[in-house]
Coordinates of C-alpha atoms in Angstrom, one line a residue:
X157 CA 0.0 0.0 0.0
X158 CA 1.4 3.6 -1.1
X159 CA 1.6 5.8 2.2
X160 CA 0.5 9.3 1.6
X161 CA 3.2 11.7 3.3
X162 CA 1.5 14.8 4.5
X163 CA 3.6 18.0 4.6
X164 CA 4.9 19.1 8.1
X165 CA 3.0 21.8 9.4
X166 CA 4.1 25.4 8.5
X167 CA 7.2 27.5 10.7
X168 CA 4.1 29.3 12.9
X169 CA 2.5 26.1 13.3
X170 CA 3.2 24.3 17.0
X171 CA 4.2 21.2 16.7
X172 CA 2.7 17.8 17.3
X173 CA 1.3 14.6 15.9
X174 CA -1.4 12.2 16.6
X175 CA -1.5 9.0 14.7
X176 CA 1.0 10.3 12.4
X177 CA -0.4 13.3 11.6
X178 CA -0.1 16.5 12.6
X179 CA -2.5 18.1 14.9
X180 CA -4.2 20.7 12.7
X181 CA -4.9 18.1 9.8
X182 CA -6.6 16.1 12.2
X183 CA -8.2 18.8 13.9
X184 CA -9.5 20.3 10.2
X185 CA -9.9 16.3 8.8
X186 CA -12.6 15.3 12.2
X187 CA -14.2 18.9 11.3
X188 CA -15.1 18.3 7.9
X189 CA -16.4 14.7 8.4
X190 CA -18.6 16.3 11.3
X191 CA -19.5 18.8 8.8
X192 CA -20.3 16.0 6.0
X193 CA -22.6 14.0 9.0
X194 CA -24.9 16.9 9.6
X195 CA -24.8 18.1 6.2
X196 CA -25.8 14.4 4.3
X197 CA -28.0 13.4 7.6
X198 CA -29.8 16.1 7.0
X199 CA -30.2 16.4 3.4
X200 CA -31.7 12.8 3.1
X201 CA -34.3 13.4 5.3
X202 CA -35.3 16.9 4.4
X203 CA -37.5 16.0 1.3
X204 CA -39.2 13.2 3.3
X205 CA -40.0 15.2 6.2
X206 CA -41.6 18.2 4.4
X207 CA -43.9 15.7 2.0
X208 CA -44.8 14.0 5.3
X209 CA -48.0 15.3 6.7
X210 CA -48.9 17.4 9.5
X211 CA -50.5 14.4 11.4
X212 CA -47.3 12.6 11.1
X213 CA -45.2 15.7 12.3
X214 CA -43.8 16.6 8.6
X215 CA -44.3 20.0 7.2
X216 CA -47.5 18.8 5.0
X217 CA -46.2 20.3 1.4
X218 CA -47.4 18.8 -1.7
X219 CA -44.8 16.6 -3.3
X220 CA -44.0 19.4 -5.9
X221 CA -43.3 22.2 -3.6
X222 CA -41.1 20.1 -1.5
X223 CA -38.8 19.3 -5.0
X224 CA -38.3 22.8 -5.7
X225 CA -37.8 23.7 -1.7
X226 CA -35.5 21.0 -1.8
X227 CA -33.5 21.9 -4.8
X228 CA -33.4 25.3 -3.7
X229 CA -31.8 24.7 -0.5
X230 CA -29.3 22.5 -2.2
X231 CA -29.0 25.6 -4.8
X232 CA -28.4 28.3 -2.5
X233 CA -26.0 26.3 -0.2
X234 CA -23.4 26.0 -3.1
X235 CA -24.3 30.3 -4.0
X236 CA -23.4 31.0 -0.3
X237 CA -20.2 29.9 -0.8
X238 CA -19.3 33.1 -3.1
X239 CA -19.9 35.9 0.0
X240 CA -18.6 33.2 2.0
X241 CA -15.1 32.9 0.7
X242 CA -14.7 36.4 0.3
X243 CA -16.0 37.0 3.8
X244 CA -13.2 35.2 4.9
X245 CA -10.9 36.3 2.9
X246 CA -11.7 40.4 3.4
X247 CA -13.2 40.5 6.7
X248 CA -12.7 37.4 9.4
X249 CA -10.0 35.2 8.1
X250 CA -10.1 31.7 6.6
X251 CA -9.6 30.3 11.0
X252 CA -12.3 32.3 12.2
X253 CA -15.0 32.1 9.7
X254 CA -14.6 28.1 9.6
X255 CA -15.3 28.4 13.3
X256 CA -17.8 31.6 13.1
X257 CA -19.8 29.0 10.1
X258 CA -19.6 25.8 12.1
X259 CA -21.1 27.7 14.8
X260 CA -24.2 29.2 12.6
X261 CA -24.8 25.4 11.1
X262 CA -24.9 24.1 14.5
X263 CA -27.4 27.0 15.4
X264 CA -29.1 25.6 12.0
X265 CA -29.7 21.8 12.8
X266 CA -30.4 23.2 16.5
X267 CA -33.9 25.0 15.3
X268 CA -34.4 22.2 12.6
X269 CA -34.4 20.2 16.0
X270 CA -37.4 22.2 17.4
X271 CA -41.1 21.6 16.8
X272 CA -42.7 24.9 14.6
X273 CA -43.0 26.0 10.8
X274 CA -41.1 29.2 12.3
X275 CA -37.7 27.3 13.7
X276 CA -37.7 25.0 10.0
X277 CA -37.5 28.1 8.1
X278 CA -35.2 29.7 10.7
X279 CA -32.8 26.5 10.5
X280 CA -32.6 26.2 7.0
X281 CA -31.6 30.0 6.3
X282 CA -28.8 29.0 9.0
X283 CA -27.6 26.2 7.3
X284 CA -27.1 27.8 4.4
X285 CA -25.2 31.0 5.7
X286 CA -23.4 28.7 7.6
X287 CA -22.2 26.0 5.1
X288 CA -21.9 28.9 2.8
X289 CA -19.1 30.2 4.8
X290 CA -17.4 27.1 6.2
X291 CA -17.0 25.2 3.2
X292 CA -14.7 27.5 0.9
X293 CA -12.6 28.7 4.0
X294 CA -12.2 25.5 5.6
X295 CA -10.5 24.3 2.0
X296 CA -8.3 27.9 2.0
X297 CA -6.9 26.8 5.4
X298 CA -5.7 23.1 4.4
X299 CA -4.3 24.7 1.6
X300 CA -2.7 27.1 3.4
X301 CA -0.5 24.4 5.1
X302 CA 1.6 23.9 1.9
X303 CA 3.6 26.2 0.2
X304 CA 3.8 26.9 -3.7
X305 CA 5.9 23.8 -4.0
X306 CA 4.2 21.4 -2.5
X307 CA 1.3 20.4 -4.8
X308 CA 1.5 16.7 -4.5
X309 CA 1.2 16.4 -0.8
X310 CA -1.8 19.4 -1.3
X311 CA -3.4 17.1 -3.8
X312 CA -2.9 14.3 -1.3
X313 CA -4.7 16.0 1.4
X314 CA -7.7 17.3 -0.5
X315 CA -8.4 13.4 -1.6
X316 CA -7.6 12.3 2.0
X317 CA -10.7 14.8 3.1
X318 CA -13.0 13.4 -0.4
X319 CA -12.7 10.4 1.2
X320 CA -14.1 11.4 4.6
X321 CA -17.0 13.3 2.6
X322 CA -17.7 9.9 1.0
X323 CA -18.1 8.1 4.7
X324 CA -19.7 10.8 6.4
X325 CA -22.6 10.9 3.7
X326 CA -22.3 6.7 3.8
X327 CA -23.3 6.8 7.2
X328 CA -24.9 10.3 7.9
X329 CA -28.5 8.9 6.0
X330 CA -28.7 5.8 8.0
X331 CA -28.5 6.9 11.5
X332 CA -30.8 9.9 10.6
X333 CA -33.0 8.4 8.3
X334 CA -33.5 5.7 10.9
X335 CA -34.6 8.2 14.1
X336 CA -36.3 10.5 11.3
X337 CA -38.6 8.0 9.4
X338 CA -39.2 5.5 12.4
X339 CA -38.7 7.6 15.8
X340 CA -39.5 11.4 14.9
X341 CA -38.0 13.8 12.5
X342 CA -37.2 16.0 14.8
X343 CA -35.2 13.5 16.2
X344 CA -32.9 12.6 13.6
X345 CA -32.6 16.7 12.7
X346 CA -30.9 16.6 16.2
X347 CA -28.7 13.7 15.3
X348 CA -27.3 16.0 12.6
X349 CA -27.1 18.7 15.4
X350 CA -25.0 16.7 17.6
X351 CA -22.6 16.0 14.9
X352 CA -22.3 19.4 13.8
X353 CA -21.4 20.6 17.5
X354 CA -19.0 17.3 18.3
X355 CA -16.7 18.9 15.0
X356 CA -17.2 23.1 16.2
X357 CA -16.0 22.1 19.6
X358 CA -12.8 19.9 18.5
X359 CA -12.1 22.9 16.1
X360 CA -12.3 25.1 19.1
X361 CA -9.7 23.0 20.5
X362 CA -7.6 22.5 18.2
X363 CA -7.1 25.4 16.4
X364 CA -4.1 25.9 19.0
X365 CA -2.1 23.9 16.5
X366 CA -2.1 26.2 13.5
X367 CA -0.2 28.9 14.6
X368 CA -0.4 32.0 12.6
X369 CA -2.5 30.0 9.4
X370 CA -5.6 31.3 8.7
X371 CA -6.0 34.1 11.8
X372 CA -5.7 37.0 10.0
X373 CA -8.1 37.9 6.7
X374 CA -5.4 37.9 3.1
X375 CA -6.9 41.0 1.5
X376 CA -8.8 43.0 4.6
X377 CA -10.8 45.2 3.4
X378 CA -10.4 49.0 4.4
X379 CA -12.3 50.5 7.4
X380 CA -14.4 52.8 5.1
X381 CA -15.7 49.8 2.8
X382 CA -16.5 48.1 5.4
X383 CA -18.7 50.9 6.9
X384 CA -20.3 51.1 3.8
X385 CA -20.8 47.3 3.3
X386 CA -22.6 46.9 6.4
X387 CA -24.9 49.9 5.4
X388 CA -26.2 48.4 2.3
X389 CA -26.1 45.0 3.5
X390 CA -28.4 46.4 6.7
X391 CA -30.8 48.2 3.6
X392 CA -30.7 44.6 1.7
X393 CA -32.0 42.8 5.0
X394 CA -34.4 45.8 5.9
X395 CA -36.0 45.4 2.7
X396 CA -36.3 41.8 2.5
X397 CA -37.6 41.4 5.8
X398 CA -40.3 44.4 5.4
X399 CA -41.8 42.3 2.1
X400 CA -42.1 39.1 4.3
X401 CA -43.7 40.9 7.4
X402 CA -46.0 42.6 5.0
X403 CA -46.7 39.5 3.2
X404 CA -47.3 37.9 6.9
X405 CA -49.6 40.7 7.9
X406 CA -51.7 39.7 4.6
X407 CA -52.3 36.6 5.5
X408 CA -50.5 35.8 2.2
X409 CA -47.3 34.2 2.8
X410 CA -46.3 31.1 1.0
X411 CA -43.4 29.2 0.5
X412 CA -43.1 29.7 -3.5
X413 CA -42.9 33.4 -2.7
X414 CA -39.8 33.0 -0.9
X415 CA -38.8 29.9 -3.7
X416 CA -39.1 32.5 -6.6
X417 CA -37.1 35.7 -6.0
X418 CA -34.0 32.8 -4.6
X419 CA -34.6 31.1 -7.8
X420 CA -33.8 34.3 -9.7
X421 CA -31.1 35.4 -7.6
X422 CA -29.4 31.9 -8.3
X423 CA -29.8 32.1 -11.9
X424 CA -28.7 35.9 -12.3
X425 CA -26.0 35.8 -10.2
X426 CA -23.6 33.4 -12.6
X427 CA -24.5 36.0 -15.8
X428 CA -23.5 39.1 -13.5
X429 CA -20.0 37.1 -12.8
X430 CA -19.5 36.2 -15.9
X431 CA -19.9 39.7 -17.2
X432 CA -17.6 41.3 -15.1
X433 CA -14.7 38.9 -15.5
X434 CA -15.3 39.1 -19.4
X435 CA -15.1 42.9 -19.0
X436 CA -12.3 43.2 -16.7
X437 CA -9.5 44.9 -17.5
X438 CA -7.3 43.0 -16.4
X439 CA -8.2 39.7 -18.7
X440 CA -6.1 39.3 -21.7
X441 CA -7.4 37.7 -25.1
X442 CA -6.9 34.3 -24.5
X443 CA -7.9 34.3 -21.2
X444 CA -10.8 35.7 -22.5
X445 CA -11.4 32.7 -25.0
X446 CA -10.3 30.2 -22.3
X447 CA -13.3 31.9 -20.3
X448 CA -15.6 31.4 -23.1
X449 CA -14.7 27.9 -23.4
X450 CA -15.2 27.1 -19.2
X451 CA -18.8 28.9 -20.3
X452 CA -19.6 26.0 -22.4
X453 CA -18.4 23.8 -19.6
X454 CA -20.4 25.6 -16.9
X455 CA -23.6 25.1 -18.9
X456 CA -23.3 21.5 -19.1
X457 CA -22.4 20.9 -15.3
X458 CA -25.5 22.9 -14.7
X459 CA -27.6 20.4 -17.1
X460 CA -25.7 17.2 -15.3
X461 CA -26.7 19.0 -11.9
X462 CA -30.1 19.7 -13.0
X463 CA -31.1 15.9 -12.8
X464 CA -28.3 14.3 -10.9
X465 CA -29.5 16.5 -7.8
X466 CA -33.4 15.0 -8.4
X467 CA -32.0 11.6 -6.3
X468 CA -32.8 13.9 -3.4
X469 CA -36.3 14.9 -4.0
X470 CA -38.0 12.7 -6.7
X471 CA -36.2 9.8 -6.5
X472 CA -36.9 9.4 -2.6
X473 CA -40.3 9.9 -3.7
X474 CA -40.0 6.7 -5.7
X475 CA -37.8 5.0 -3.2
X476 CA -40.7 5.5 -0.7
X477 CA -43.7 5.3 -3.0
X478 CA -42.7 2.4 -5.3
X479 CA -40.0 0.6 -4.0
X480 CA -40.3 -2.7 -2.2
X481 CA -38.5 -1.8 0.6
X482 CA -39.5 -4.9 3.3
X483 CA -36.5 -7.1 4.5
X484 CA -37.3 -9.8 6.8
X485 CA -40.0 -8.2 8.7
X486 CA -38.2 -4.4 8.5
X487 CA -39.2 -2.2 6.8
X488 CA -35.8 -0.3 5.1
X489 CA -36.3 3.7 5.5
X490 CA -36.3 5.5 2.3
X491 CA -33.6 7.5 3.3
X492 CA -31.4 5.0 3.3
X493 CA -31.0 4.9 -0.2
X494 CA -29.2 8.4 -0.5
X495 CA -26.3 6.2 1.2
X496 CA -26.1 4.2 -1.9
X497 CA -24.0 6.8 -3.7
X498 CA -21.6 7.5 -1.4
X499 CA -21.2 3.7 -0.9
X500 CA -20.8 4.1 -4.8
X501 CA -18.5 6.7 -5.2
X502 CA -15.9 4.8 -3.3
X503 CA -15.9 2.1 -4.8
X504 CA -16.0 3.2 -8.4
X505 CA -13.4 6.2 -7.7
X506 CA -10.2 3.8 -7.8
X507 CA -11.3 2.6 -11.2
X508 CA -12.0 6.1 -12.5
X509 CA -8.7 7.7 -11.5
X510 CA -7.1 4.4 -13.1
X511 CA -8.9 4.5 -16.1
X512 CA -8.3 8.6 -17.0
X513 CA -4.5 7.6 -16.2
X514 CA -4.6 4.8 -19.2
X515 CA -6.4 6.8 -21.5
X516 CA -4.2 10.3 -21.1
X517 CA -5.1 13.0 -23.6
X518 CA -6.9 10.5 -26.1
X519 CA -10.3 11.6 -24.4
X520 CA -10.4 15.5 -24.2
X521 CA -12.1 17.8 -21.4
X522 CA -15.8 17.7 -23.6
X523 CA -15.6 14.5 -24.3
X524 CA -15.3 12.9 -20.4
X525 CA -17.8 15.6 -19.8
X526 CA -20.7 13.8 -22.1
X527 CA -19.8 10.6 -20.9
X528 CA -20.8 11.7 -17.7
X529 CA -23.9 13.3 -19.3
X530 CA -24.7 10.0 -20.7
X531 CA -24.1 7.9 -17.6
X532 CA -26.9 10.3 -15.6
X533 CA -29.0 9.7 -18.8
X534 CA -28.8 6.4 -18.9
X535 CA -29.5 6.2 -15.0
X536 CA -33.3 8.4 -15.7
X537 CA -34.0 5.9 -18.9
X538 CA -33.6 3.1 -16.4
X539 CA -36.2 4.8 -14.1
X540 CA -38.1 5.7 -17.1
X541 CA -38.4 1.1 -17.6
X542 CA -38.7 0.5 -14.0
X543 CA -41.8 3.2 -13.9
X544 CA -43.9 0.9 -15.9
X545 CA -44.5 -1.7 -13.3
X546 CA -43.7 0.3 -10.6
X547 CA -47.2 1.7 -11.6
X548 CA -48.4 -1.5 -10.5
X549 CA -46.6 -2.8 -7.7
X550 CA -43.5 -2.2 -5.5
X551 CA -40.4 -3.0 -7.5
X552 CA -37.5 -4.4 -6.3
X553 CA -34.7 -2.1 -4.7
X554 CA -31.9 -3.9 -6.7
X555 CA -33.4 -0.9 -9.8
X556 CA -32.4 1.8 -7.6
X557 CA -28.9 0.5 -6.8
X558 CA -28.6 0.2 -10.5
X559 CA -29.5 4.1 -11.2
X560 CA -26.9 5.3 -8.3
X561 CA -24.4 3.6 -9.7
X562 CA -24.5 5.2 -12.9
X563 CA -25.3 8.4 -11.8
X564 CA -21.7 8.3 -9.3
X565 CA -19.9 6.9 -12.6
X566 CA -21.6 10.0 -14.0
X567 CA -20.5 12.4 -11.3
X568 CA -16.6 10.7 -11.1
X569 CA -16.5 11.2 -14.8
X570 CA -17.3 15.5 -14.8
X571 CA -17.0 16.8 -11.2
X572 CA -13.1 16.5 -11.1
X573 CA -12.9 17.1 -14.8
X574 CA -14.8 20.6 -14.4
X575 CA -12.4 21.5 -11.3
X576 CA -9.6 21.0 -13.3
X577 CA -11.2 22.5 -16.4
X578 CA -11.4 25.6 -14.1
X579 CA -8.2 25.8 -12.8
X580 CA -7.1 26.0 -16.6
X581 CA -9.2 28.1 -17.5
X582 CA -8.9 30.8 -14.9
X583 CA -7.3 33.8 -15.5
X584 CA -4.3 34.8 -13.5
X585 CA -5.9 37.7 -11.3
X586 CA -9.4 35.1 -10.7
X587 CA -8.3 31.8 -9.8
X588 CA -10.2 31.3 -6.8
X589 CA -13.1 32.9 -8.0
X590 CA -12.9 30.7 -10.7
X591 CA -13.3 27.4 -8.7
X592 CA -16.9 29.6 -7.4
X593 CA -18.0 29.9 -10.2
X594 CA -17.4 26.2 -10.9
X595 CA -19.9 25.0 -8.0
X596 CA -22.4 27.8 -9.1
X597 CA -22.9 25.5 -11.9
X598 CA -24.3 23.1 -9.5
X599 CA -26.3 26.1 -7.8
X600 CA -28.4 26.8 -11.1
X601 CA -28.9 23.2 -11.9
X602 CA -30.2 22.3 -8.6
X603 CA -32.6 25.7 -8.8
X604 CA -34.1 24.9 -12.5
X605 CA -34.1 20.7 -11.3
X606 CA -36.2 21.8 -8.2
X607 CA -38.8 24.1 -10.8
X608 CA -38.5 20.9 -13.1
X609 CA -39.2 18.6 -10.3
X610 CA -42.6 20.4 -9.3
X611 CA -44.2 18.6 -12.8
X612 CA -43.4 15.6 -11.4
X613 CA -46.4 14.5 -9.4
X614 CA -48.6 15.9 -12.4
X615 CA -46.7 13.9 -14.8
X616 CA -46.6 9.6 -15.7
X617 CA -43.0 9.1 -14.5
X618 CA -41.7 7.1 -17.6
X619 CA -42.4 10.1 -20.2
X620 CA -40.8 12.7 -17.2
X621 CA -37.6 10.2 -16.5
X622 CA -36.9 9.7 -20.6
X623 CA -37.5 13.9 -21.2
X624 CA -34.7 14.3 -18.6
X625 CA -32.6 11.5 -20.1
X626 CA -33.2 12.9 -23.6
X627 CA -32.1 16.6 -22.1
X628 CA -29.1 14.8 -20.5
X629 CA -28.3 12.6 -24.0
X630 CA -28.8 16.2 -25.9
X631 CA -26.2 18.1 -24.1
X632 CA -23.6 15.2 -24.3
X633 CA -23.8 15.3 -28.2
X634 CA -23.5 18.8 -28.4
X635 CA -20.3 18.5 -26.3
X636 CA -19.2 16.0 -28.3
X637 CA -19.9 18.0 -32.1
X638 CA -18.2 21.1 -30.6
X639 CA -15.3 19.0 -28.9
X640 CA -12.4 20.7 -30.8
X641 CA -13.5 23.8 -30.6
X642 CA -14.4 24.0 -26.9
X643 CA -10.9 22.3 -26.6
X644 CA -9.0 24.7 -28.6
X645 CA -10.9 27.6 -26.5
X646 CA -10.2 25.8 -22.9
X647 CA -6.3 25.5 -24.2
X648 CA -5.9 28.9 -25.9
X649 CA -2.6 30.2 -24.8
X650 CA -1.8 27.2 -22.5
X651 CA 2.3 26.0 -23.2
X652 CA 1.5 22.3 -24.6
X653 CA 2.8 19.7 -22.1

């Protein structure tokens, strides 16, 4: 077995190791896996619990207003992540805003804990300021730990930490699932809450370790911006919370009125970006056609996320609606099944990093990204067969293991392609912006799957699964028509290897 060696911890750092690792990997490693727990625990029961009715202590929503809530929430965590990182990295510093976030998640799963409509809607605004500013800073301060030359052990790190995502959402559904579907959903929010506090108070702990890393913001932000940022961020609030007090007052207030303006604000966020970076001054021609290229790229990851994030809304519906789900007198909770890709994920992964190692070059950027366009496609015309009889009677769970396992083929084949697709692409003054723009790919796809998902109930299920396939399948083929010129763009001015 190849031992990964991790780099030593930076001069400022204080010394010390534990199982042969230093202190402040482990301390950032247990962190994000808590992180991952309460983050997957929660997600696989969140769809279940608001379709549940009010008599069974669920939130009562109609199947399609839960999908778009649901792909919303998932939308809006990955758009937090752009104020996020620049939070940290103008105003609190990548150490404090991973503690300052883990806190406000914590605060999240705490009121998602608490019986009331007004704590649910309370939690999930927390979650998603929260996750929104832990997840970019907690990957600036691993990064941190290794200098300019150390890219291989930096490399070995980050895919030392996708591992623990992997068996934190492995496990995260079934001990949820379990005390949310058979005990009470409340319950199993808490599980997620307990998590989430077990990794903010080892952080609190441990951050002792990292010496000078991360305490201090890179770029602060001068005293007068600041003043004014506040200002208009205090008018933004203002606003937004004098519609919804008016709208209470009515007696008008709905969840889609809250689930539209978000929708637009995810969608029009990524065309304001990419404006600005085209017109920036600083951008040089062919950084400017490698951009154009990454926009090709972006569009497709938002078509993959579009349906890939649908296993959370509409195909727990079918797991829990259509799947034959009794094993020797137990009955298997629906959420169980979001473990499934996780479980996936690491077992396909090996084969995938050994397979894009034999083929080298011979497959370009486009090319592995319509393969995994066509694996998700494939994965929805499976559902599309299994609908038939499912219309009849439960079928057996062996079709759903099938579809995950294609659709984590399908995410193994674009989701590290597109980040390194956007580390090429980047321009030299917006690298890190870059990789935000990357995930806010999966931001507008999860919005528009949520708005697609609502037909869903009003829909037969074989005609909606093959219309997403065929969406899927249509996008791959463009990719692959338009390969050498989407390659030539992503490459322009790039020195040949």
């Amino acid at each position: 077995m190849t031992r990964i060696q991790l780099a030593p911890p930076a001069p400022t750092t204080a010394p010390g190791r534990l199982a042969g690792l230093p202190r402040w990997f482990v301390t950032l490693f247990l962190t994000d896996m808590w992180e991952r727990f309460s983050f997957y625990g929660m997600q696989a029961i969140l769809f279940l619990y608001a379709v549940a009715p009010r008599a069974d202590g669920g939130l009562g929503l109609g199947v399609g207003t839960a999908t778009a809530l649901f792909g919303l929430y998932m939308a809006m965590v990955f758009l937090a992540a752009v104020p996020g990182a620049w939070i940290g990295d103008r105003l609190l510093g990548a150490r404090r805003a991973t503690l300052y976030g883990g806190l406000v998640i914590a605060a999240g799963h705490t009121c998602m804990a608490l019986p009331g409509a007004w704590s649910i809607w309370a939690g999930l605004g927390l979650l998603i300021a929260g996750t929104g500013l832990l997840k970019p800073n907690m990957g600036v301060l691993l990064s941190d730990f290794y200098g300019n030359g150390e890219v291989t052990r930096r490399e070995a790190a980050f895919s030392i930490f996708y591992m623990s995502i992997q068996v934190s959402a492995l496990i995260a559904p079934v001990v949820t699932g379990f005390l949310g579907e058979t005990v009470d959903w409340h319950l199993g929010f808490a599980a997620a809450a307990v998590g989430m506090y077990a990794g903010v108070l080892q952080f609190a702990l441990g951050r002792r370790h990292f010496g000078q890393v991360g305490a201090h913001p890179a770029h602060p932000i001068g005293a007068a911006a600041r003043r004014r940022l506040f200002r208009r961020t205090g008018y933004v609030v203002a606003v937004v919370a004098a519609l919804l007090g008016a709208d209470a007052l009515a007696g008008t207030l709905r969840v889609e009125h809250a689930l539209i303006p978000l929708g637009l604000t995810v969608l029009g966020v990524p065309v304001v970006l990419f404006r600005r970076l085209l017109r920036h001054p600083a951008i040089s021609p062919v950084e400017r056609l490698r951009v154009y290229g990454f926009i090709r790229l972006f569009l497709s990851s938002a078509v993959f996320w579009m349906i890939f994030t649908q296993s959370g809304s509409v195909l727990s519906q079918f797991a829990r609606e259509s799947v034959d789900r009794e094993v020797f007198g137990f009955l298997v909770p629906a959420s169980w099944f979001q473990s499934l890709h996780p479980l996936f994920i690491l077992a396909v992964a090996p084969l995938a990093a050994w397979l894009w190692v034999r083929l080298g070059d011979r497959l370009g950027v486009p090319v592995k990204f319509a393969l995994g366009l066509g694996l998700v496609a494939a994965s929805y015309l499976v559902m599309a067969v299994v609908a038939v009889p499912a219309a009849e009677a439960p079928v057996s769970p062996v079709w759903l293991l099938l579809v995950f396992l294609l659709q984590a083929a399908g995410e193994l084949a674009l989701a590290p392609v597109g980040i390194s697709a956007a580390g090429t692409a980047a321009p030299a003054f917006y690298r890190s912006q870059m990789m935000g723009l990357w995930w806010l790919s999966a931001a507008v796809g999860a919005a528009v799957g949520g708005r697609i998902g609502q037909l869903a109930p009003s829909l037969p299920q074989p005609p909606y699964y093959t219309a997403l396939a065929v969406v899927a399948l249509a996008a791959g083929l463009v990719l692959v028509a338009r390969r050498v010129r989407i390659g030539r763009l992503l490459t322009a001015g790039v020195p040949a290897a």
